[in-house]
PDB file of C-alpha atoms in Angstrom:
ATOM      1  CA  MET N   1       4.773  46.735-111.725  1.00 43.00           C
ATOM      2  CA  MET N   2       3.463  50.173-112.955  1.00 51.00           C
ATOM      3  CA  SER N   3       4.501  51.575-115.857  1.00 51.00           C
ATOM      4  CA  LEU N   4       4.624  54.722-116.463  1.00 56.00           C
ATOM      5  CA  PRO N   5       1.775  56.748-118.554  1.00 53.00           C
ATOM      6  CA  VAL N   6       4.289  57.535-121.097  1.00 54.00           C
ATOM      7  CA  SER N   7       1.298  58.373-123.759  1.00 67.00           C
ATOM      8  CA  PRO N   8       1.654  62.334-125.195  1.00 70.00           C
ATOM      9  CA  LYS N   9      -2.093  62.083-124.127  1.00 75.00           C
ATOM     10  CA  TYR N  10      -0.983  61.749-120.558  1.00 86.00           C
ATOM     11  CA  SER N  11       2.019  63.682-120.552  1.00 90.00           C
ATOM     12  CA  VAL N  12       1.266  66.953-122.581  1.00 92.00           C
ATOM     13  CA  GLY N  13      -0.535  68.930-120.091  1.00 94.00           C
ATOM     14  CA  PRO N  14       3.026  68.652-117.611  1.00 96.00           C
ATOM     15  CA  LEU N  15       5.137  69.227-120.368  1.00 95.00           C
ATOM     16  CA  ILE N  16       3.392  72.701-121.102  1.00 96.00           C
ATOM     17  CA  LEU N  17       3.473  73.879-117.581  1.00 97.00           C
ATOM     18  CA  ALA N  18       6.875  72.365-117.215  1.00 97.00           C
ATOM     19  CA  LEU N  19       7.833  74.777-120.286  1.00 97.00           C
ATOM     20  CA  CYS N  20       5.621  77.967-119.413  1.00 97.00           C
ATOM     21  CA  ALA N  21       7.890  77.703-116.060  1.00 98.00           C
ATOM     22  CA  ILE N  22      11.197  76.963-117.754  1.00 98.00           C
ATOM     23  CA  VAL N  23      10.478  79.974-120.075  1.00 98.00           C
ATOM     24  CA  ALA N  24       9.270  82.249-116.837  1.00 97.00           C
ATOM     25  CA  PHE N  25      13.048  81.447-115.292  1.00 97.00           C
ATOM     26  CA  PHE N  26      15.106  82.708-118.516  1.00 97.00           C
ATOM     27  CA  LEU N  27      12.529  85.766-118.638  1.00 97.00           C
ATOM     28  CA  GLU N  28      14.105  86.885-115.103  1.00 95.00           C
ATOM     29  CA  PRO N  29      14.143  89.130-113.721  1.00 95.00           C
ATOM     30  CA  LEU N  30      11.264  90.258-115.842  1.00 96.00           C
ATOM     31  CA  SER N  31       8.908  87.702-115.797  1.00 96.00           C
ATOM     32  CA  GLY N  32       9.307  88.232-111.652  1.00 95.00           C
ATOM     33  CA  GLU N  33       8.708  91.537-111.724  1.00 96.00           C
ATOM     34  CA  TRP N  34       5.319  91.323-114.116  1.00 97.00           C
ATOM     35  CA  LEU N  35       3.943  87.541-113.267  1.00 97.00           C
ATOM     36  CA  ALA N  36       4.835  86.709-109.338  1.00 97.00           C
ATOM     37  CA  TYR N  37       2.156  86.850-106.930  1.00 97.00           C
ATOM     38  CA  ASP N  38       2.385  90.500-105.474  1.00 97.00           C
ATOM     39  CA  ARG N  39      -0.651  92.077-102.930  1.00 97.00           C
ATOM     40  CA  PHE N  40       0.006  94.398-103.838  1.00 97.00           C
ATOM     41  CA  ALA N  41      -0.350  94.545-107.595  1.00 97.00           C
ATOM     42  CA  ILE N  42      -3.108  92.414-107.513  1.00 97.00           C
ATOM     43  CA  GLN N  43      -5.255  95.198-105.008  1.00 97.00           C
ATOM     44  CA  GLY N  44      -3.940  97.445-107.854  1.00 97.00           C
ATOM     45  CA  LEU N  45      -5.768  94.922-110.339  1.00 97.00           C
ATOM     46  CA  GLU N  46      -2.568  92.754-111.734  1.00 97.00           C
ATOM     47  CA  THR N  47      -5.350  89.941-111.267  1.00 97.00           C
ATOM     48  CA  TRP N  48      -3.388  87.869-113.591  1.00 97.00           C
ATOM     49  CA  ARG N  49      -0.824  87.020-110.845  1.00 97.00           C
ATOM     50  CA  LEU N  50      -2.675  84.910-109.458  1.00 97.00           C
ATOM     51  CA  LEU N  51      -2.457  82.846-111.709  1.00 97.00           C
ATOM     52  CA  SER N  52       0.623  83.616-113.025  1.00 97.00           C
ATOM     53  CA  GLY N  53       2.643  83.876-109.433  1.00 97.00           C
ATOM     54  CA  ASN N  54       2.359  79.795-109.685  1.00 97.00           C
ATOM     55  CA  ILE N  55       4.748  79.642-112.942  1.00 97.00           C
ATOM     56  CA  VAL N  56       7.076  81.976-112.244  1.00 97.00           C
ATOM     57  CA  HIS N  57      10.648  81.059-109.513  1.00 96.00           C
ATOM     58  CA  THR N  58      13.281  82.789-106.620  1.00 93.00           C
ATOM     59  CA  ASN N  59      15.842  81.030-108.461  1.00 93.00           C
ATOM     60  CA  GLY N  60      17.206  77.732-110.619  1.00 94.00           C
ATOM     61  CA  TYR N  61      17.516  75.568-107.881  1.00 93.00           C
ATOM     62  CA  HIS N  62      13.834  76.603-106.855  1.00 93.00           C
ATOM     63  CA  LEU N  63      12.181  75.561-110.596  1.00 97.00           C
ATOM     64  CA  LEU N  64      14.123  72.599-110.394  1.00 96.00           C
ATOM     65  CA  LEU N  65      12.715  71.470-107.202  1.00 94.00           C
ATOM     66  CA  ASN N  66       8.970  72.152-108.308  1.00 96.00           C
ATOM     67  CA  LEU N  67      10.270  70.590-111.608  1.00 97.00           C
ATOM     68  CA  SER N  68      11.149  67.432-109.333  1.00 97.00           C
ATOM     69  CA  GLY N  69       8.015  67.406-108.003  1.00 96.00           C
ATOM     70  CA  LEU N  70       5.717  67.671-110.805  1.00 97.00           C
ATOM     71  CA  THR N  71       7.332  65.072-112.539  1.00 95.00           C
ATOM     72  CA  LEU N  72       7.195  62.997-109.860  1.00 94.00           C
ATOM     73  CA  LEU N  73       3.130  63.005-109.697  1.00 94.00           C
ATOM     74  CA  TRP N  74       3.482  62.537-113.229  1.00 93.00           C
ATOM     75  CA  ALA N  75       4.925  59.348-111.993  1.00 91.00           C
ATOM     76  CA  LEU N  76       2.600  58.662-109.341  1.00 91.00           C
ATOM     77  CA  HIS N  77      -0.824  59.580-111.097  1.00 89.00           C
ATOM     78  CA  GLY N  78       0.018  60.584-114.723  1.00 90.00           C
ATOM     79  CA  GLU N  79      -2.470  58.395-115.916  1.00 91.00           C
ATOM     80  CA  HIS N  80      -5.850  60.424-114.864  1.00 91.00           C
ATOM     81  CA  TYR N  81      -3.114  63.596-116.480  1.00 91.00           C
ATOM     82  CA  ARG N  82      -5.703  63.921-119.768  1.00 91.00           C
ATOM     83  CA  ILE N  83      -4.559  67.172-121.533  1.00 92.00           C
ATOM     84  CA  GLY N  84      -7.496  69.546-120.470  1.00 93.00           C
ATOM     85  CA  ARG N  85      -7.926  67.962-117.176  1.00 94.00           C
ATOM     86  CA  PHE N  86      -4.724  68.247-115.848  1.00 96.00           C
ATOM     87  CA  LEU N  87      -4.355  71.489-117.333  1.00 96.00           C
ATOM     88  CA  LYS N  88      -8.350  72.844-115.861  1.00 96.00           C
ATOM     89  CA  VAL N  89      -7.129  71.092-112.511  1.00 97.00           C
ATOM     90  CA  PHE N  90      -3.043  73.040-112.526  1.00 97.00           C
ATOM     91  CA  VAL N  91      -5.308  76.470-113.151  1.00 98.00           C
ATOM     92  CA  TRP N  92      -8.276  75.929-110.237  1.00 98.00           C
ATOM     93  CA  CYS N  93      -5.550  74.952-107.718  1.00 98.00           C
ATOM     94  CA  SER N  94      -3.468  77.955-108.837  1.00 98.00           C
ATOM     95  CA  LEU N  95      -6.222  79.936-108.150  1.00 98.00           C
ATOM     96  CA  GLY N  96      -7.475  78.542-105.376  1.00 98.00           C
ATOM     97  CA  THR N  97      -4.239  78.751-103.801  1.00 97.00           C
ATOM     98  CA  SER N  98      -3.363  82.548-104.711  1.00 97.00           C
ATOM     99  CA  ALA N  99      -6.498  83.262-103.687  1.00 97.00           C
ATOM    100  CA  GLY N 100      -6.724  81.561 -99.923  1.00 97.00           C
ATOM    101  CA  LEU N 101      -3.215  83.465 -99.834  1.00 97.00           C
ATOM    102  CA  TYR N 102      -4.661  86.578-100.595  1.00 97.00           C
ATOM    103  CA  LEU N 103      -7.880  85.875 -98.598  1.00 96.00           C
ATOM    104  CA  PHE N 104      -6.263  84.296 -95.485  1.00 96.00           C
ATOM    105  CA  SER N 105      -2.310  85.427 -95.528  1.00 94.00           C
ATOM    106  CA  GLU N 106      -2.270  89.008 -95.440  1.00 93.00           C
ATOM    107  CA  ASP N 107       1.188  89.240 -94.683  1.00 94.00           C
ATOM    108  CA  LEU N 108       2.809  87.531 -97.308  1.00 94.00           C
ATOM    109  CA  ILE N 109       3.109  89.953 -99.561  1.00 95.00           C
ATOM    110  CA  TRP N 110       5.487  88.336-102.544  1.00 95.00           C
ATOM    111  CA  TYR N 111       5.034  84.347-103.946  1.00 94.00           C
ATOM    112  CA  ALA N 112       6.379  82.871-106.490  1.00 95.00           C
ATOM    113  CA  GLY N 113       6.743  79.006-107.266  1.00 95.00           C
ATOM    114  CA  LEU N 114       4.320  75.837-108.377  1.00 96.00           C
ATOM    115  CA  SER N 115       4.725  74.278-105.194  1.00 95.00           C
ATOM    116  CA  GLY N 116       1.303  75.397-103.473  1.00 96.00           C
ATOM    117  CA  ALA N 117      -0.658  74.266-106.895  1.00 98.00           C
ATOM    118  CA  LEU N 118       1.393  71.129-106.710  1.00 98.00           C
ATOM    119  CA  HIS N 119       0.191  69.800-103.618  1.00 98.00           C
ATOM    120  CA  GLY N 120      -3.692  70.868-105.020  1.00 98.00           C
ATOM    121  CA  ILE N 121      -3.131  68.367-107.579  1.00 98.00           C
ATOM    122  CA  PHE N 122      -1.339  66.074-105.678  1.00 98.00           C
ATOM    123  CA  VAL N 123      -4.419  65.759-103.677  1.00 98.00           C
ATOM    124  CA  TRP N 124      -6.750  65.652-106.505  1.00 98.00           C
ATOM    125  CA  GLY N 125      -4.465  62.919-108.024  1.00 97.00           C
ATOM    126  CA  ALA N 126      -4.300  60.759-104.650  1.00 97.00           C
ATOM    127  CA  LEU N 127      -8.047  60.860-104.403  1.00 97.00           C
ATOM    128  CA  MET N 128      -8.557  59.974-108.535  1.00 96.00           C
ATOM    129  CA  ASP N 129      -6.214  57.107-107.246  1.00 95.00           C
ATOM    130  CA  ILE N 130      -8.727  56.511-104.627  1.00 96.00           C
ATOM    131  CA  MET N 131     -11.839  56.637-106.725  1.00 95.00           C
ATOM    132  CA  ASN N 132     -10.199  54.293-109.168  1.00 94.00           C
ATOM    133  CA  LYS N 133     -10.230  51.910-105.974  1.00 94.00           C
ATOM    134  CA  MET N 134      -5.995  51.894-106.030  1.00 93.00           C
ATOM    135  CA  ARG N 135      -4.956  51.679-101.987  1.00 93.00           C
ATOM    136  CA  SER N 136      -1.794  53.590-103.011  1.00 93.00           C
ATOM    137  CA  GLY N 137      -4.110  56.754-103.040  1.00 94.00           C
ATOM    138  CA  TRP N 138      -4.950  56.239 -99.487  1.00 97.00           C
ATOM    139  CA  ILE N 139      -1.202  56.208 -98.269  1.00 96.00           C
ATOM    140  CA  LEU N 140      -0.539  59.492-101.097  1.00 96.00           C
ATOM    141  CA  LEU N 141      -3.401  61.157 -99.641  1.00 97.00           C
ATOM    142  CA  GLY N 142      -2.332  60.631 -95.890  1.00 97.00           C
ATOM    143  CA  GLY N 143       0.834  61.965 -96.393  1.00 96.00           C
ATOM    144  CA  VAL N 144       0.141  64.851 -97.952  1.00 96.00           C
ATOM    145  CA  ALA N 145      -1.771  65.414 -95.115  1.00 97.00           C
ATOM    146  CA  LEU N 146       0.297  64.587 -92.182  1.00 96.00           C
ATOM    147  CA  LYS N 147       3.174  66.922 -94.124  1.00 94.00           C
ATOM    148  CA  VAL N 148       0.926  69.788 -94.527  1.00 96.00           C
ATOM    149  CA  VAL N 149      -0.455  69.943 -90.936  1.00 95.00           C
ATOM    150  CA  TYR N 150       3.355  69.075 -89.921  1.00 93.00           C
ATOM    151  CA  GLU N 151       4.693  72.332 -91.982  1.00 91.00           C
ATOM    152  CA  GLN N 152       1.691  73.976 -89.859  1.00 93.00           C
ATOM    153  CA  ILE N 153       3.119  73.059 -87.067  1.00 92.00           C
ATOM    154  CA  SER N 154       6.428  73.269 -87.186  1.00 90.00           C
ATOM    155  CA  GLY N 155       7.092  75.745 -89.505  1.00 86.00           C
ATOM    156  CA  SER N 156       9.181  75.767 -93.336  1.00 80.00           C
ATOM    157  CA  SER N 157      12.278  74.038 -93.431  1.00 79.00           C
ATOM    158  CA  ALA N 158      15.444  76.841 -93.236  1.00 81.00           C
ATOM    159  CA  GLN N 159      17.341  74.056 -95.391  1.00 82.00           C
ATOM    160  CA  VAL N 160      15.238  74.701 -98.185  1.00 80.00           C
ATOM    161  CA  ALA N 161      14.764  78.232 -97.648  1.00 71.00           C
ATOM    162  CA  ALA N 162      17.787  78.996 -97.957  1.00 77.00           C
ATOM    163  CA  LEU N 163      18.222  76.402-101.153  1.00 75.00           C
ATOM    164  CA  ILE N 164      15.491  78.379-102.988  1.00 80.00           C
ATOM    165  CA  ASP N 165      16.407  81.857-101.723  1.00 76.00           C
ATOM    166  CA  ALA N 166      13.284  82.395-100.375  1.00 74.00           C
ATOM    167  CA  LYS N 167      10.855  81.583 -97.238  1.00 76.00           C
ATOM    168  CA  VAL N 168       8.673  78.723 -97.896  1.00 81.00           C
ATOM    169  CA  ALA N 169       5.308  79.848 -98.132  1.00 86.00           C
ATOM    170  CA  ILE N 170       3.365  77.048 -96.166  1.00 91.00           C
ATOM    171  CA  ASP N 171       0.206  78.331 -95.875  1.00 93.00           C
ATOM    172  CA  SER N 172       0.428  77.916-100.095  1.00 95.00           C
ATOM    173  CA  HIS N 173       0.917  73.823 -99.431  1.00 95.00           C
ATOM    174  CA  LEU N 174      -2.456  74.096 -97.271  1.00 97.00           C
ATOM    175  CA  PHE N 175      -4.402  76.350 -99.741  1.00 98.00           C
ATOM    176  CA  GLY N 176      -3.394  74.120-102.608  1.00 97.00           C
ATOM    177  CA  ALA N 177      -4.017  71.103-100.896  1.00 98.00           C
ATOM    178  CA  VAL N 178      -7.642  72.608-100.076  1.00 98.00           C
ATOM    179  CA  SER N 179      -7.903  73.399-103.652  1.00 98.00           C
ATOM    180  CA  GLY N 180      -7.221  70.064-104.879  1.00 98.00           C
ATOM    181  CA  LEU N 181     -10.137  68.785-102.760  1.00 98.00           C
ATOM    182  CA  ILE N 182     -12.533  70.864-103.694  1.00 97.00           C
ATOM    183  CA  ILE N 183     -11.716  70.900-107.356  1.00 97.00           C
ATOM    184  CA  PHE N 184     -11.635  66.605-107.453  1.00 97.00           C
ATOM    185  CA  THR N 185     -15.144  66.887-104.926  1.00 96.00           C
ATOM    186  CA  LEU N 186     -17.048  69.299-107.461  1.00 95.00           C
ATOM    187  CA  MET N 187     -15.318  67.660-110.638  1.00 93.00           C
ATOM    188  CA  TRP N 188     -17.068  64.356-109.134  1.00 92.00           C
ATOM    189  CA  LEU N 189     -20.549  65.689-108.399  1.00 91.00           C
ATOM    190  CA  THR N 190     -20.402  66.720-111.716  1.00 90.00           C
ATOM    191  CA  ALA N 191     -20.170  63.984-112.979  1.00 86.00           C
ATOM    192  CA  LYS N 192     -22.092  62.346-111.147  1.00 82.00           C
ATOM    193  CA  LYS N 193     -25.024  64.253-111.889  1.00 81.00           C
ATOM    194  CA  ARG N 194     -24.069  63.044-115.632  1.00 74.00           C
TER     195      ARG N 194
END
């Protein structure tokens, strides 16, 4: 039976991310006004929103759902979450998610939440599992691929939208997952060259 990666070197990155999201939540509505992904604000050169929009949330349920997802990811493949590496993957997945929304989802004006970046971290972690000869990585990768495809075909869940008080930005899940794949590939190619 697998034991949880409780060593600080594997849990500090997710804890830093969780703390940032919790602090942003308690600074609402100011944090949402200044940090959420806002297409028009980004066009006005408030480019920090490409990263910070992934940290703010619409309400407490939204925050709890995303923190639960973060905890689940840590339990699944936290052994890959050394502090610097985890934060680097989060930042790039966040930027990839937001860039995807900005370039390809022009009708999406406002976005908040960790879910896009979490999909990227999920894909990256599943690929790390596969690279480390863990068969479960293939199951996880297949599962997240099916989820993303299903959302693209069927749309978002009305129940989740009601719970988080916002439409679920399913495109963020797609762009996050693609970002995780790209980041893994770039990290793998860089390591291979060394």
